[in-house]
Amino acid sequence: QSVLTQPPSVSAAPRQKVTILCSGASSNIGSNYVSWYQQLPGTAPKIFIYDNNKRAPGIPDRFSASKSGTSAALDIAGLQTGDEADYYCGTWDSSLNVYVFGTGTKVTVL
Amino acid sequence: QVQLQESGPGLVKPSQTLSLICTVSGGSISSDSYYWTWVRQSAGKGLEWLGHIYIDGKRNYNPSLTNRVSLSIDRSKNLFSLKLNSVTAADTAVYYCAREPFVCTYGVCYPNWLEPWGQGTLVTVSS
C-alpha cells in the first residue's frame, strides 16, 4: 500500500532541472524524516537523500531535497542521461507503524 | 563496508511457505544502531515494506500481510530470515533485505532510512 503519492513520471532535456514531489500526511511526512532512493533498471534501490535533505556519501550536489508540512520534494539540477531511473520517497508512518514508500517517479531525459 | 545478500528458493508452490535468508558481511548484525528489514517489489510495481527485526528479537510487521510474515535473527551466523506463509501468486516479487538506521524520540524509535540493500532475489509463486 503506497500512502505517499508521487507523479508517475517527469522529464526534461539534458542540463535542465526536474522536481519530484512526494505528498503524504501528518502521520508520516509531517512527523518523520524523509529519505529518497534511486532505482536503476534491474538493480536494488540506493539511498540518495536521508534526514529530509542530507545527501548520502558520493551523491553529487546536483541532487537536493526539502520538506514542508506533509510534502517533500527532490530536485535534480543539470539533468544527465545517467539520472534516468525510478525515484522513491520513503518515511515511517507513526499511525500504521510501517515504513512507507512513495508510488515512484520515472525520470526521463529527453 | 557492510554488504547484504539474499538467498533462498526462487520458486515456491501456492499455499506453501516462502523462506529467505539475508547474510550480512563486512559488519556485525549485533550492532545496536540498526533494524534489519525486508522489502519486496512486484514486477513493474512499487516497494512494499514487510517488516523489521532488532538484535533483541523485537519485531514489527506490516499489518497488510495479515499475520503471514515472520522474521528471525541469528547473531551467531550474522544473518536474519524471512518466512511468509500461505503464499499466492500475489506474493511473486523481488525480495530485498536491507539495514535500517533508526532514530528515537521520547523513547519511541523508528527507522530513518534503508541502506545498504541486498541485490534482491526473485521469488515466483507457481505450481
PDB file of C-alpha atoms in Angstrom:
ATOM      1  CA  GLN A   1       0.000   0.000   0.000  1.00  0.00           C
ATOM      2  CA  SER A   2       1.512   3.351  -1.044  1.00  0.00           C
ATOM      3  CA  VAL A   3       0.344   6.165   1.186  1.00  0.00           C
ATOM      4  CA  LEU A   4       2.855   8.586  -0.304  1.00  0.00           C
ATOM      5  CA  THR A   5       1.890   9.982  -3.696  1.00  0.00           C
ATOM      6  CA  GLN A   6       4.378  10.856  -6.429  1.00  0.00           C
ATOM      7  CA  PRO A   7       3.860  11.768 -10.087  1.00  0.00           C
ATOM      8  CA  PRO A   8       4.315   8.688 -12.309  1.00  0.00           C
ATOM      9  CA  SER A   9       6.865  10.435 -14.484  1.00  0.00           C
ATOM     10  CA  VAL A  10       8.805  13.634 -15.047  1.00  0.00           C
ATOM     11  CA  SER A  11      11.037  14.545 -17.947  1.00  0.00           C
ATOM     12  CA  ALA A  12      13.309  17.308 -19.126  1.00  0.00           C
ATOM     13  CA  ALA A  13      16.162  17.954 -21.530  1.00  0.00           C
ATOM     14  CA  PRO A  14      19.790  17.485 -20.513  1.00  0.00           C
ATOM     15  CA  ARG A  15      21.142  20.170 -18.182  1.00  0.00           C
ATOM     16  CA  GLN A  16      17.617  21.186 -17.190  1.00  0.00           C
ATOM     17  CA  LYS A  17      16.056  20.744 -13.753  1.00  0.00           C
ATOM     18  CA  VAL A  18      13.256  18.476 -12.581  1.00  0.00           C
ATOM     19  CA  THR A  19      11.378  18.385  -9.299  1.00  0.00           C
ATOM     20  CA  ILE A  20       9.700  15.291  -7.902  1.00  0.00           C
ATOM     21  CA  LEU A  21       7.000  15.879  -5.318  1.00  0.00           C
ATOM     22  CA  CYS A  22       6.029  13.417  -2.612  1.00  0.00           C
ATOM     23  CA  SER A  23       2.718  14.027  -0.872  1.00  0.00           C
ATOM     24  CA  GLY A  24       1.838  12.398   2.428  1.00  0.00           C
ATOM     25  CA  ALA A  25       0.112  13.040   5.726  1.00  0.00           C
ATOM     26  CA  SER A  26       0.762  14.281   9.237  1.00  0.00           C
ATOM     27  CA  SER A  27       1.424  10.728  10.441  1.00  0.00           C
ATOM     28  CA  ASN A  28       4.264  10.164   8.001  1.00  0.00           C
ATOM     29  CA  ILE A  29       5.998  13.049   6.224  1.00  0.00           C
ATOM     30  CA  GLY A  30       4.504  15.527   8.655  1.00  0.00           C
ATOM     31  CA  SER A  31       6.234  13.990  11.653  1.00  0.00           C
ATOM     32  CA  ASN A  32       9.179  11.881  10.497  1.00  0.00           C
ATOM     33  CA  TYR A  33      12.332  12.157   8.411  1.00  0.00           C
ATOM     34  CA  VAL A  34      12.015  11.632   4.650  1.00  0.00           C
ATOM     35  CA  SER A  35      14.516   9.770   2.509  1.00  0.00           C
ATOM     36  CA  TRP A  36      14.836   9.414  -1.256  1.00  0.00           C
ATOM     37  CA  TYR A  37      16.014   6.381  -3.211  1.00  0.00           C
ATOM     38  CA  GLN A  38      17.169   5.931  -6.799  1.00  0.00           C
ATOM     39  CA  GLN A  39      16.483   2.640  -8.525  1.00  0.00           C
ATOM     40  CA  LEU A  40      18.220   1.955 -11.815  1.00  0.00           C
ATOM     41  CA  PRO A  41      16.640  -0.733 -14.026  1.00  0.00           C
ATOM     42  CA  GLY A  42      17.257  -4.221 -12.693  1.00  0.00           C
ATOM     43  CA  THR A  43      19.032  -3.060  -9.553  1.00  0.00           C
ATOM     44  CA  ALA A  44      18.208  -2.536  -5.896  1.00  0.00           C
ATOM     45  CA  PRO A  45      17.193   0.902  -4.642  1.00  0.00           C
ATOM     46  CA  LYS A  46      20.015   3.094  -3.401  1.00  0.00           C
ATOM     47  CA  ILE A  47      19.802   5.813  -0.797  1.00  0.00           C
ATOM     48  CA  PHE A  48      20.298   9.286  -2.231  1.00  0.00           C
ATOM     49  CA  ILE A  49      18.856  11.581   0.418  1.00  0.00           C
ATOM     50  CA  TYR A  50      18.245  10.982   4.131  1.00  0.00           C
ATOM     51  CA  ASP A  51      17.024  13.092   7.057  1.00  0.00           C
ATOM     52  CA  ASN A  52      14.905  15.203   4.664  1.00  0.00           C
ATOM     53  CA  ASN A  53      17.778  16.949   2.914  1.00  0.00           C
ATOM     54  CA  LYS A  54      21.155  15.292   3.549  1.00  0.00           C
ATOM     55  CA  ARG A  55      22.948  13.753   0.599  1.00  0.00           C
ATOM     56  CA  ALA A  56      24.294  10.250   1.056  1.00  0.00           C
ATOM     57  CA  PRO A  57      28.053   9.851   0.547  1.00  0.00           C
ATOM     58  CA  GLY A  58      29.037  10.140  -3.098  1.00  0.00           C
ATOM     59  CA  ILE A  59      25.813  11.778  -4.242  1.00  0.00           C
ATOM     60  CA  PRO A  60      26.503  14.915  -6.282  1.00  0.00           C
ATOM     61  CA  ASP A  61      25.184  18.266  -5.139  1.00  0.00           C
ATOM     62  CA  ARG A  62      23.003  18.389  -8.259  1.00  0.00           C
ATOM     63  CA  PHE A  63      20.588  16.428  -6.076  1.00  0.00           C
ATOM     64  CA  SER A  64      18.832  18.353  -3.317  1.00  0.00           C
ATOM     65  CA  ALA A  65      15.703  17.802  -1.273  1.00  0.00           C
ATOM     66  CA  SER A  66      13.367  19.620   1.063  1.00  0.00           C
ATOM     67  CA  LYS A  67      10.332  19.049   3.236  1.00  0.00           C
ATOM     68  CA  SER A  68       7.449  21.308   4.128  1.00  0.00           C
ATOM     69  CA  GLY A  69       4.462  20.189   6.160  1.00  0.00           C
ATOM     70  CA  THR A  70       3.178  16.923   4.715  1.00  0.00           C
ATOM     71  CA  SER A  71       5.065  17.148   1.425  1.00  0.00           C
ATOM     72  CA  ALA A  72       8.625  16.601   0.325  1.00  0.00           C
ATOM     73  CA  ALA A  73      10.475  17.371  -2.874  1.00  0.00           C
ATOM     74  CA  LEU A  74      13.552  16.097  -4.680  1.00  0.00           C
ATOM     75  CA  ASP A  75      15.285  18.420  -7.136  1.00  0.00           C
ATOM     76  CA  ILE A  76      17.664  17.201  -9.800  1.00  0.00           C
ATOM     77  CA  ALA A  77      19.595  20.007 -11.453  1.00  0.00           C
ATOM     78  CA  GLY A  78      21.819  19.758 -14.505  1.00  0.00           C
ATOM     79  CA  LEU A  79      19.993  16.624 -15.649  1.00  0.00           C
ATOM     80  CA  GLN A  80      22.187  13.896 -17.144  1.00  0.00           C
ATOM     81  CA  THR A  81      21.311  10.724 -19.039  1.00  0.00           C
ATOM     82  CA  GLY A  82      22.714   8.733 -16.133  1.00  0.00           C
ATOM     83  CA  ASP A  83      19.973  10.175 -13.927  1.00  0.00           C
ATOM     84  CA  GLU A  84      17.309   8.195 -15.788  1.00  0.00           C
ATOM     85  CA  ALA A  85      15.836   5.947 -13.132  1.00  0.00           C
ATOM     86  CA  ASP A  86      12.911   5.466 -10.786  1.00  0.00           C
ATOM     87  CA  TYR A  87      12.944   7.609  -7.661  1.00  0.00           C
ATOM     88  CA  TYR A  88      11.054   6.771  -4.473  1.00  0.00           C
ATOM     89  CA  CYS A  89      10.443   8.783  -1.349  1.00  0.00           C
ATOM     90  CA  GLY A  90      10.158   6.939   1.944  1.00  0.00           C
ATOM     91  CA  THR A  91       9.396   7.579   5.593  1.00  0.00           C
ATOM     92  CA  TRP A  92       7.970   5.999   8.723  1.00  0.00           C
ATOM     93  CA  ASP A  93       4.226   6.191   9.276  1.00  0.00           C
ATOM     94  CA  SER A  94       3.601   6.571  13.003  1.00  0.00           C
ATOM     95  CA  SER A  95      -0.076   5.605  12.738  1.00  0.00           C
ATOM     96  CA  LEU A  96       0.371   2.488  10.595  1.00  0.00           C
ATOM     97  CA  ASN A  97       3.720   1.558  12.232  1.00  0.00           C
ATOM     98  CA  VAL A  98       5.030   0.787   8.780  1.00  0.00           C
ATOM     99  CA  TYR A  99       7.832   2.222   6.673  1.00  0.00           C
ATOM    100  CA  VAL A 100       6.026   3.594   3.627  1.00  0.00           C
ATOM    101  CA  PHE A 101       7.342   4.314   0.173  1.00  0.00           C
ATOM    102  CA  GLY A 102       6.052   6.660  -2.465  1.00  0.00           C
ATOM    103  CA  THR A 103       4.436   5.389  -5.634  1.00  0.00           C
ATOM    104  CA  GLY A 104       7.637   6.086  -7.533  1.00  0.00           C
ATOM    105  CA  THR A 105       8.552   8.535 -10.287  1.00  0.00           C
ATOM    106  CA  LYS A 106      10.298   7.659 -13.525  1.00  0.00           C
ATOM    107  CA  VAL A 107      12.750  10.345 -14.617  1.00  0.00           C
ATOM    108  CA  THR A 108      13.350  10.575 -18.357  1.00  0.00           C
ATOM    109  CA  VAL A 109      15.988  12.717 -20.022  1.00  0.00           C
ATOM    110  CA  LEU A 110      14.662  13.903 -23.361  1.00  0.00           C
TER     111      LEU A 110
ATOM    112  CA  GLN B   1      31.743  -1.893   4.121  1.00  0.00           C
ATOM    113  CA  VAL B   2      28.602  -3.762   5.093  1.00  0.00           C
ATOM    114  CA  GLN B   3      27.045  -5.922   2.398  1.00  0.00           C
ATOM    115  CA  LEU B   4      23.816  -7.906   2.431  1.00  0.00           C
ATOM    116  CA  GLN B   5      22.997 -10.952   0.324  1.00  0.00           C
ATOM    117  CA  GLU B   6      19.632 -12.677  -0.024  1.00  0.00           C
ATOM    118  CA  SER B   7      19.380 -16.397  -0.634  1.00  0.00           C
ATOM    119  CA  GLY B   8      16.623 -18.965  -0.895  1.00  0.00           C
ATOM    120  CA  PRO B   9      14.397 -20.852  -3.324  1.00  0.00           C
ATOM    121  CA  GLY B  10      13.377 -18.978  -6.433  1.00  0.00           C
ATOM    122  CA  LEU B  11      10.192 -20.999  -6.859  1.00  0.00           C
ATOM    123  CA  VAL B  12       7.550 -21.694  -4.224  1.00  0.00           C
ATOM    124  CA  LYS B  13       4.269 -23.525  -4.696  1.00  0.00           C
ATOM    125  CA  PRO B  14       0.970 -21.840  -3.794  1.00  0.00           C
ATOM    126  CA  SER B  15      -0.103 -22.302  -0.155  1.00  0.00           C
ATOM    127  CA  GLN B  16       3.448 -23.179   0.890  1.00  0.00           C
ATOM    128  CA  THR B  17       5.957 -21.120   2.894  1.00  0.00           C
ATOM    129  CA  LEU B  18       8.438 -18.739   1.325  1.00  0.00           C
ATOM    130  CA  SER B  19      11.739 -18.763   3.229  1.00  0.00           C
ATOM    131  CA  LEU B  20      14.634 -16.391   2.602  1.00  0.00           C
ATOM    132  CA  ILE B  21      17.899 -15.666   4.375  1.00  0.00           C
ATOM    133  CA  CYS B  22      19.861 -12.431   4.385  1.00  0.00           C
ATOM    134  CA  THR B  23      23.550 -12.848   5.167  1.00  0.00           C
ATOM    135  CA  VAL B  24      25.380  -9.791   6.481  1.00  0.00           C
ATOM    136  CA  SER B  25      29.082  -9.391   5.738  1.00  0.00           C
ATOM    137  CA  GLY B  26      31.604  -6.667   6.482  1.00  0.00           C
ATOM    138  CA  GLY B  27      29.906  -5.776   9.754  1.00  0.00           C
ATOM    139  CA  SER B  28      28.122  -7.235  12.749  1.00  0.00           C
ATOM    140  CA  ILE B  29      24.389  -7.832  12.812  1.00  0.00           C
ATOM    141  CA  SER B  30      24.653  -7.328  16.577  1.00  0.00           C
ATOM    142  CA  SER B  31      25.117  -3.572  16.289  1.00  0.00           C
ATOM    143  CA  ASP B  32      22.596  -1.756  18.479  1.00  0.00           C
ATOM    144  CA  SER B  33      22.134   1.030  15.921  1.00  0.00           C
ATOM    145  CA  TYR B  34      20.099  -0.776  13.291  1.00  0.00           C
ATOM    146  CA  TYR B  35      16.956  -2.645  12.469  1.00  0.00           C
ATOM    147  CA  TRP B  36      17.179  -5.358   9.819  1.00  0.00           C
ATOM    148  CA  THR B  37      14.395  -5.326   7.291  1.00  0.00           C
ATOM    149  CA  TRP B  38      12.721  -6.941   4.290  1.00  0.00           C
ATOM    150  CA  VAL B  39      11.152  -5.126   1.348  1.00  0.00           C
ATOM    151  CA  ARG B  40       9.577  -6.582  -1.768  1.00  0.00           C
ATOM    152  CA  GLN B  41       8.760  -5.292  -5.220  1.00  0.00           C
ATOM    153  CA  SER B  42       6.333  -6.927  -7.618  1.00  0.00           C
ATOM    154  CA  ALA B  43       7.028  -6.675 -11.341  1.00  0.00           C
ATOM    155  CA  GLY B  44       6.533  -3.126 -12.512  1.00  0.00           C
ATOM    156  CA  LYS B  45       5.249  -2.087  -9.119  1.00  0.00           C
ATOM    157  CA  GLY B  46       6.465  -0.067  -6.182  1.00  0.00           C
ATOM    158  CA  LEU B  47       8.217  -1.001  -2.968  1.00  0.00           C
ATOM    159  CA  GLU B  48       6.448  -2.691  -0.062  1.00  0.00           C
ATOM    160  CA  TRP B  49       8.000  -2.811   3.426  1.00  0.00           C
ATOM    161  CA  LEU B  50       7.387  -6.220   5.015  1.00  0.00           C
ATOM    162  CA  GLY B  51       8.840  -5.781   8.476  1.00  0.00           C
ATOM    163  CA  HIS B  52      11.982  -5.424  10.522  1.00  0.00           C
ATOM    164  CA  ILE B  53      13.731  -7.061  13.442  1.00  0.00           C
ATOM    165  CA  TYR B  54      16.155  -5.817  16.091  1.00  0.00           C
ATOM    166  CA  ILE B  55      19.042  -7.690  17.700  1.00  0.00           C
ATOM    167  CA  ASP B  56      16.983  -8.369  20.824  1.00  0.00           C
ATOM    168  CA  GLY B  57      14.374 -10.118  18.660  1.00  0.00           C
ATOM    169  CA  LYS B  58      11.770  -7.362  18.765  1.00  0.00           C
ATOM    170  CA  ARG B  59       9.840  -7.339  15.514  1.00  0.00           C
ATOM    171  CA  ASN B  60       7.487  -5.064  13.645  1.00  0.00           C
ATOM    172  CA  TYR B  61       5.431  -6.414  10.760  1.00  0.00           C
ATOM    173  CA  ASN B  62       3.376  -4.824   8.023  1.00  0.00           C
ATOM    174  CA  PRO B  63      -0.280  -5.382   9.047  1.00  0.00           C
ATOM    175  CA  SER B  64      -1.225  -5.834   5.389  1.00  0.00           C
ATOM    176  CA  LEU B  65       0.386  -9.262   5.467  1.00  0.00           C
ATOM    177  CA  THR B  66      -2.289 -10.465   7.892  1.00  0.00           C
ATOM    178  CA  ASN B  67      -0.015 -12.403  10.225  1.00  0.00           C
ATOM    179  CA  ARG B  68       1.593 -14.444   7.438  1.00  0.00           C
ATOM    180  CA  VAL B  69       5.057 -12.988   7.920  1.00  0.00           C
ATOM    181  CA  SER B  70       7.697 -13.976  10.453  1.00  0.00           C
ATOM    182  CA  LEU B  71      11.244 -12.652  10.942  1.00  0.00           C
ATOM    183  CA  SER B  72      14.080 -14.159  12.925  1.00  0.00           C
ATOM    184  CA  ILE B  73      17.695 -13.287  13.600  1.00  0.00           C
ATOM    185  CA  ASP B  74      20.756 -15.466  14.157  1.00  0.00           C
ATOM    186  CA  ARG B  75      23.505 -13.404  15.728  1.00  0.00           C
ATOM    187  CA  SER B  76      25.957 -16.306  15.743  1.00  0.00           C
ATOM    188  CA  LYS B  77      25.721 -16.642  11.961  1.00  0.00           C
ATOM    189  CA  ASN B  78      25.299 -12.928  11.252  1.00  0.00           C
ATOM    190  CA  LEU B  79      22.096 -13.401   9.330  1.00  0.00           C
ATOM    191  CA  PHE B  80      18.360 -12.789   9.546  1.00  0.00           C
ATOM    192  CA  SER B  81      15.484 -14.594   7.911  1.00  0.00           C
ATOM    193  CA  LEU B  82      12.038 -14.092   6.414  1.00  0.00           C
ATOM    194  CA  LYS B  83       9.188 -16.586   6.329  1.00  0.00           C
ATOM    195  CA  LEU B  84       5.926 -15.861   4.523  1.00  0.00           C
ATOM    196  CA  ASN B  85       3.166 -18.421   4.924  1.00  0.00           C
ATOM    197  CA  SER B  86       0.298 -19.418   2.648  1.00  0.00           C
ATOM    198  CA  VAL B  87       1.749 -17.749  -0.402  1.00  0.00           C
ATOM    199  CA  THR B  88      -0.223 -16.983  -3.544  1.00  0.00           C
ATOM    200  CA  ALA B  89       0.712 -15.640  -6.956  1.00  0.00           C
ATOM    201  CA  ALA B  90       0.364 -12.144  -5.482  1.00  0.00           C
ATOM    202  CA  ASP B  91       3.485 -12.816  -3.415  1.00  0.00           C
ATOM    203  CA  THR B  92       5.611 -13.194  -6.550  1.00  0.00           C
ATOM    204  CA  ALA B  93       8.178 -10.416  -6.286  1.00  0.00           C
ATOM    205  CA  VAL B  94      11.800  -9.463  -5.917  1.00  0.00           C
ATOM    206  CA  TYR B  95      12.607  -9.615  -2.218  1.00  0.00           C
ATOM    207  CA  TYR B  96      15.248  -7.306  -0.780  1.00  0.00           C
ATOM    208  CA  CYS B  97      16.855  -7.236   2.621  1.00  0.00           C
ATOM    209  CA  ALA B  98      18.279  -4.003   3.973  1.00  0.00           C
ATOM    210  CA  ARG B  99      19.687  -2.321   7.046  1.00  0.00           C
ATOM    211  CA  GLU B 100      17.725   0.434   8.778  1.00  0.00           C
ATOM    212  CA  PRO B 101      19.418   3.045  10.955  1.00  0.00           C
ATOM    213  CA  PHE B 102      16.844   4.289  13.432  1.00  0.00           C
ATOM    214  CA  VAL B 103      16.152   7.369  15.484  1.00  0.00           C
ATOM    215  CA  CYS B 104      14.495   7.565  18.896  1.00  0.00           C
ATOM    216  CA  THR B 105      12.333  10.418  20.142  1.00  0.00           C
ATOM    217  CA  TYR B 106      10.905  10.371  23.665  1.00  0.00           C
ATOM    218  CA  GLY B 107      11.603   6.645  23.855  1.00  0.00           C
ATOM    219  CA  VAL B 108       9.838   5.813  20.584  1.00  0.00           C
ATOM    220  CA  CYS B 109      12.163   4.530  17.879  1.00  0.00           C
ATOM    221  CA  TYR B 110      11.529   4.335  14.179  1.00  0.00           C
ATOM    222  CA  PRO B 111      13.628   3.623  11.079  1.00  0.00           C
ATOM    223  CA  ASN B 112      15.225   6.574   9.410  1.00  0.00           C
ATOM    224  CA  TRP B 113      16.279   5.190   6.058  1.00  0.00           C
ATOM    225  CA  LEU B 114      17.312   1.934   4.394  1.00  0.00           C
ATOM    226  CA  GLU B 115      20.936   1.364   3.372  1.00  0.00           C
ATOM    227  CA  PRO B 116      22.624  -0.791   2.247  1.00  0.00           C
ATOM    228  CA  TRP B 117      20.285  -3.064   0.336  1.00  0.00           C
ATOM    229  CA  GLY B 118      20.927  -6.566  -0.885  1.00  0.00           C
ATOM    230  CA  GLN B 119      20.850  -7.144  -4.624  1.00  0.00           C
ATOM    231  CA  GLY B 120      17.428  -8.761  -4.351  1.00  0.00           C
ATOM    232  CA  THR B 121      16.170 -12.228  -5.168  1.00  0.00           C
ATOM    233  CA  LEU B 122      13.213 -13.086  -7.374  1.00  0.00           C
ATOM    234  CA  VAL B 123      10.702 -15.454  -5.828  1.00  0.00           C
ATOM    235  CA  THR B 124       7.998 -16.849  -8.079  1.00  0.00           C
ATOM    236  CA  VAL B 125       4.896 -18.484  -6.643  1.00  0.00           C
ATOM    237  CA  SER B 126       3.641 -21.076  -9.096  1.00  0.00           C
ATOM    238  CA  SER B 127       2.626 -24.698  -9.195  1.00  0.00           C
TER     239      SER B 127
END
